[in-house]
């Protein structure tokens, strides 16, 4: 459990509010929706699990930027 108190913003775009569940890490609802669309599309093409694809991209610094 992170226990962080100072970083409360979205870890993708820095917006102030995050979703209450860290599905794609701690991102805001808007980023979660964008990432959902993007990774579900990737899963449709490549197969696999959207969360695992996201985590691999995040580790590689390859998460698509906010549009
Ligand atoms: Zn965001």
CSV table of N, CA and C and ligand atoms in Angstrom, one decimal:
chain,number,residue,atom,x,y,z
A,1,UNK,N,0.9,-1.2,0.0
A,1,UNK,CA,0.0,0.0,0.0
A,1,UNK,C,0.9,1.2,0.0
A,2,UNK,N,0.7,2.1,-1.0
A,2,UNK,CA,1.6,3.2,-1.1
A,2,UNK,C,1.7,4.1,0.1
A,3,UNK,N,0.6,4.5,0.7
A,3,UNK,CA,0.6,5.3,1.8
A,3,UNK,C,1.1,6.7,1.5
A,4,UNK,N,1.1,7.1,0.3
A,4,UNK,CA,1.6,8.4,-0.1
A,4,UNK,C,0.5,9.4,0.2
A,5,UNK,N,0.9,10.6,0.6
A,5,UNK,CA,-0.1,11.6,1.0
A,5,UNK,C,0.1,12.9,0.1
A,6,UNK,N,1.3,13.1,-0.5
A,6,UNK,CA,1.5,14.3,-1.2
A,6,UNK,C,1.1,14.2,-2.7
A,7,UNK,N,1.3,12.9,-3.3
A,7,UNK,CA,1.0,12.8,-4.7
A,7,UNK,C,-0.4,12.2,-4.8
A,8,UNK,N,-1.4,13.2,-4.9
A,8,UNK,CA,-2.8,12.7,-5.0
A,8,UNK,C,-3.3,12.9,-6.4
A,9,UNK,N,-2.4,13.4,-7.3
A,9,UNK,CA,-2.9,13.7,-8.7
A,9,UNK,C,-2.8,12.4,-9.6
A,10,UNK,N,-3.4,12.6,-10.7
A,10,UNK,CA,-3.3,11.5,-11.8
A,10,UNK,C,-1.8,11.3,-12.1
A,11,UNK,N,-1.4,10.0,-12.2
A,11,UNK,CA,0.0,9.8,-12.5
A,11,UNK,C,0.3,9.9,-13.9
A,12,UNK,N,-0.7,10.0,-14.8
A,12,UNK,CA,-0.5,10.2,-16.2
A,12,UNK,C,-0.5,11.6,-16.6
A,13,UNK,N,-1.5,12.4,-16.2
A,13,UNK,CA,-1.6,13.8,-16.7
A,13,UNK,C,-1.5,14.8,-15.6
A,14,UNK,N,-1.4,14.3,-14.3
A,14,UNK,CA,-1.3,15.2,-13.2
A,14,UNK,C,-2.5,15.9,-12.8
A,15,UNK,N,-3.7,15.6,-13.3
A,15,UNK,CA,-4.9,16.2,-12.9
A,15,UNK,C,-5.2,15.9,-11.4
A,16,UNK,N,-6.0,16.7,-10.9
A,16,UNK,CA,-6.2,16.7,-9.4
A,16,UNK,C,-6.9,15.5,-8.9
A,17,UNK,N,-7.8,14.9,-9.7
A,17,UNK,CA,-8.6,13.8,-9.1
A,17,UNK,C,-8.3,12.5,-9.8
A,18,UNK,N,-8.2,11.5,-8.9
A,18,UNK,CA,-8.0,10.2,-9.4
A,18,UNK,C,-9.2,9.3,-9.2
A,19,UNK,N,-9.2,8.2,-9.9
A,19,UNK,CA,-10.3,7.3,-9.7
A,19,UNK,C,-10.0,6.6,-8.3
A,20,UNK,N,-11.0,6.0,-7.7
A,20,UNK,CA,-10.8,5.4,-6.4
A,20,UNK,C,-10.2,4.1,-6.5
A,21,UNK,N,-10.2,3.5,-7.7
A,21,UNK,CA,-9.6,2.2,-7.9
A,21,UNK,C,-8.4,2.3,-8.9
A,22,UNK,N,-7.2,1.9,-8.5
A,22,UNK,CA,-6.1,2.0,-9.4
A,22,UNK,C,-6.1,0.9,-10.5
A,23,UNK,N,-6.9,1.0,-11.4
A,23,UNK,CA,-7.0,0.0,-12.5
A,23,UNK,C,-5.8,0.1,-13.4
A,24,UNK,N,-5.5,1.3,-13.9
A,24,UNK,CA,-4.3,1.5,-14.7
A,24,UNK,C,-3.3,2.4,-13.8
A,25,UNK,N,-3.0,1.9,-12.7
A,25,UNK,CA,-2.2,2.8,-11.8
A,25,UNK,C,-3.2,3.9,-11.3
A,26,UNK,N,-2.6,4.9,-10.6
A,26,UNK,CA,-3.5,6.0,-10.1
A,26,UNK,C,-3.7,7.0,-11.2
A,27,UNK,N,-4.7,6.9,-12.0
A,27,UNK,CA,-5.0,7.9,-13.0
A,27,UNK,C,-6.4,8.4,-12.8
A,28,UNK,N,-6.6,9.6,-13.4
A,28,UNK,CA,-7.9,10.2,-13.3
A,28,UNK,C,-9.0,9.4,-14.1
A,29,UNK,N,-10.2,9.7,-14.0
A,29,UNK,CA,-11.3,9.0,-14.7
A,29,UNK,C,-11.1,9.2,-16.2
A,30,UNK,N,-10.7,10.4,-16.6
A,30,UNK,CA,-10.5,10.6,-18.0
A,30,UNK,C,-9.4,9.8,-18.6
A,31,UNK,N,-8.3,9.7,-17.9
A,31,UNK,CA,-7.2,8.9,-18.4
A,31,UNK,C,-7.6,7.4,-18.4
A,32,UNK,N,-8.3,7.0,-17.3
A,32,UNK,CA,-8.7,5.6,-17.2
A,32,UNK,C,-9.5,5.2,-18.4
A,33,UNK,N,-10.4,6.2,-18.9
A,33,UNK,CA,-11.3,5.9,-20.0
A,33,UNK,C,-10.4,5.8,-21.3
A,34,UNK,N,-9.5,6.8,-21.4
A,34,UNK,CA,-8.6,6.7,-22.6
A,34,UNK,C,-7.8,5.5,-22.7
A,35,UNK,N,-7.2,5.1,-21.5
A,35,UNK,CA,-6.4,3.9,-21.5
A,35,UNK,C,-7.2,2.7,-21.7
A,36,UNK,N,-8.4,2.7,-21.2
A,36,UNK,CA,-9.3,1.5,-21.5
A,36,UNK,C,-9.5,1.4,-23.0
A,37,UNK,N,-9.8,2.4,-23.7
A,37,UNK,CA,-10.1,2.4,-25.1
A,37,UNK,C,-8.8,1.9,-25.8
A,38,UNK,N,-7.7,2.5,-25.5
A,38,UNK,CA,-6.4,2.1,-26.1
A,38,UNK,C,-6.0,0.7,-25.9
A,39,UNK,N,-6.0,0.3,-24.6
A,39,UNK,CA,-5.5,-1.1,-24.3
A,39,UNK,C,-6.5,-2.2,-24.7
A,40,UNK,N,-7.8,-1.9,-24.7
A,40,UNK,CA,-8.8,-2.9,-25.1
A,40,UNK,C,-8.6,-3.1,-26.7
A,41,UNK,N,-8.3,-2.0,-27.3
A,41,UNK,CA,-8.0,-2.1,-28.8
A,41,UNK,C,-6.8,-2.9,-29.0
A,42,UNK,N,-5.7,-2.7,-28.2
A,42,UNK,CA,-4.5,-3.5,-28.4
A,42,UNK,C,-4.8,-4.9,-28.1
A,43,UNK,N,-5.5,-5.2,-27.0
A,43,UNK,CA,-5.9,-6.6,-26.7
A,43,UNK,C,-6.6,-7.2,-27.9
A,44,UNK,N,-7.5,-6.4,-28.5
A,44,UNK,CA,-8.2,-7.0,-29.7
A,44,UNK,C,-7.3,-7.4,-30.8
A,45,UNK,N,-6.1,-6.6,-30.9
A,45,UNK,CA,-5.2,-6.9,-32.0
A,45,UNK,C,-4.2,-8.0,-31.6
A,46,UNK,N,-3.7,-7.8,-30.4
A,46,UNK,CA,-2.5,-8.7,-30.0
A,46,UNK,C,-2.9,-9.8,-29.0
A,47,UNK,N,-4.1,-9.6,-28.3
A,47,UNK,CA,-4.4,-10.5,-27.3
A,47,UNK,C,-3.8,-10.1,-26.0
A,48,UNK,N,-4.1,-10.9,-24.9
A,48,UNK,CA,-3.4,-10.6,-23.6
A,48,UNK,C,-4.4,-9.8,-22.7
A,49,UNK,N,-3.8,-9.2,-21.7
A,49,UNK,CA,-4.5,-8.6,-20.7
A,49,UNK,C,-4.2,-7.1,-20.7
A,50,UNK,N,-5.3,-6.2,-20.7
A,50,UNK,CA,-5.0,-4.8,-20.8
A,50,UNK,C,-4.2,-4.2,-19.7
A,51,UNK,N,-4.4,-4.7,-18.5
A,51,UNK,CA,-3.6,-4.2,-17.4
A,51,UNK,C,-2.1,-4.6,-17.5
A,52,UNK,N,-1.9,-5.8,-18.0
A,52,UNK,CA,-0.5,-6.2,-18.2
A,52,UNK,C,0.2,-5.4,-19.3
A,53,UNK,N,-0.6,-5.2,-20.3
A,53,UNK,CA,0.0,-4.3,-21.4
A,53,UNK,C,0.3,-2.9,-20.9
A,54,UNK,N,-0.6,-2.4,-20.1
A,54,UNK,CA,-0.3,-1.1,-19.6
A,54,UNK,C,0.9,-1.1,-18.7
A,55,UNK,N,1.0,-2.0,-17.8
A,55,UNK,CA,2.2,-2.1,-16.9
A,55,UNK,C,3.5,-2.2,-17.7
A,56,UNK,N,3.4,-3.0,-18.7
A,56,UNK,CA,4.6,-3.2,-19.6
A,56,UNK,C,5.0,-1.9,-20.2
A,57,UNK,N,4.0,-1.2,-20.8
A,57,UNK,CA,4.2,0.1,-21.4
A,57,UNK,C,4.7,1.1,-20.4
A,58,UNK,N,4.2,1.1,-19.2
A,58,UNK,CA,4.6,2.1,-18.2
A,58,UNK,C,6.0,1.8,-17.8
A,59,UNK,N,6.4,0.6,-17.7
A,59,UNK,CA,7.8,0.2,-17.3
A,59,UNK,C,8.7,0.7,-18.4
A,60,UNK,N,8.2,0.7,-19.7
A,60,UNK,CA,9.1,1.1,-20.8
A,60,UNK,C,8.9,2.5,-21.1
A,61,UNK,N,8.1,3.2,-20.4
A,61,UNK,CA,7.9,4.6,-20.6
A,61,UNK,C,7.1,4.9,-21.9
A,62,UNK,N,6.3,3.9,-22.3
A,62,UNK,CA,5.7,3.9,-23.7
A,62,UNK,C,4.2,4.1,-23.6
A,63,UNK,N,3.7,4.5,-22.4
A,63,UNK,CA,2.2,4.8,-22.3
A,63,UNK,C,1.9,6.0,-23.2
A,64,UNK,N,0.8,5.8,-24.0
A,64,UNK,CA,0.5,7.0,-24.9
A,64,UNK,C,0.2,8.2,-24.1
A,65,UNK,N,0.6,9.4,-24.6
A,65,UNK,CA,0.3,10.6,-23.8
A,65,UNK,C,-1.2,10.9,-23.9
A,66,UNK,N,-1.5,11.8,-23.0
A,66,UNK,CA,-2.9,12.2,-22.9
A,66,UNK,C,-3.3,13.0,-24.2
A,67,UNK,N,-4.4,12.7,-24.7
A,67,UNK,CA,-4.8,13.4,-26.0
A,67,UNK,C,-5.7,14.6,-25.6
B,1,LIG,ZN1,-5.2,11.9,-16.0
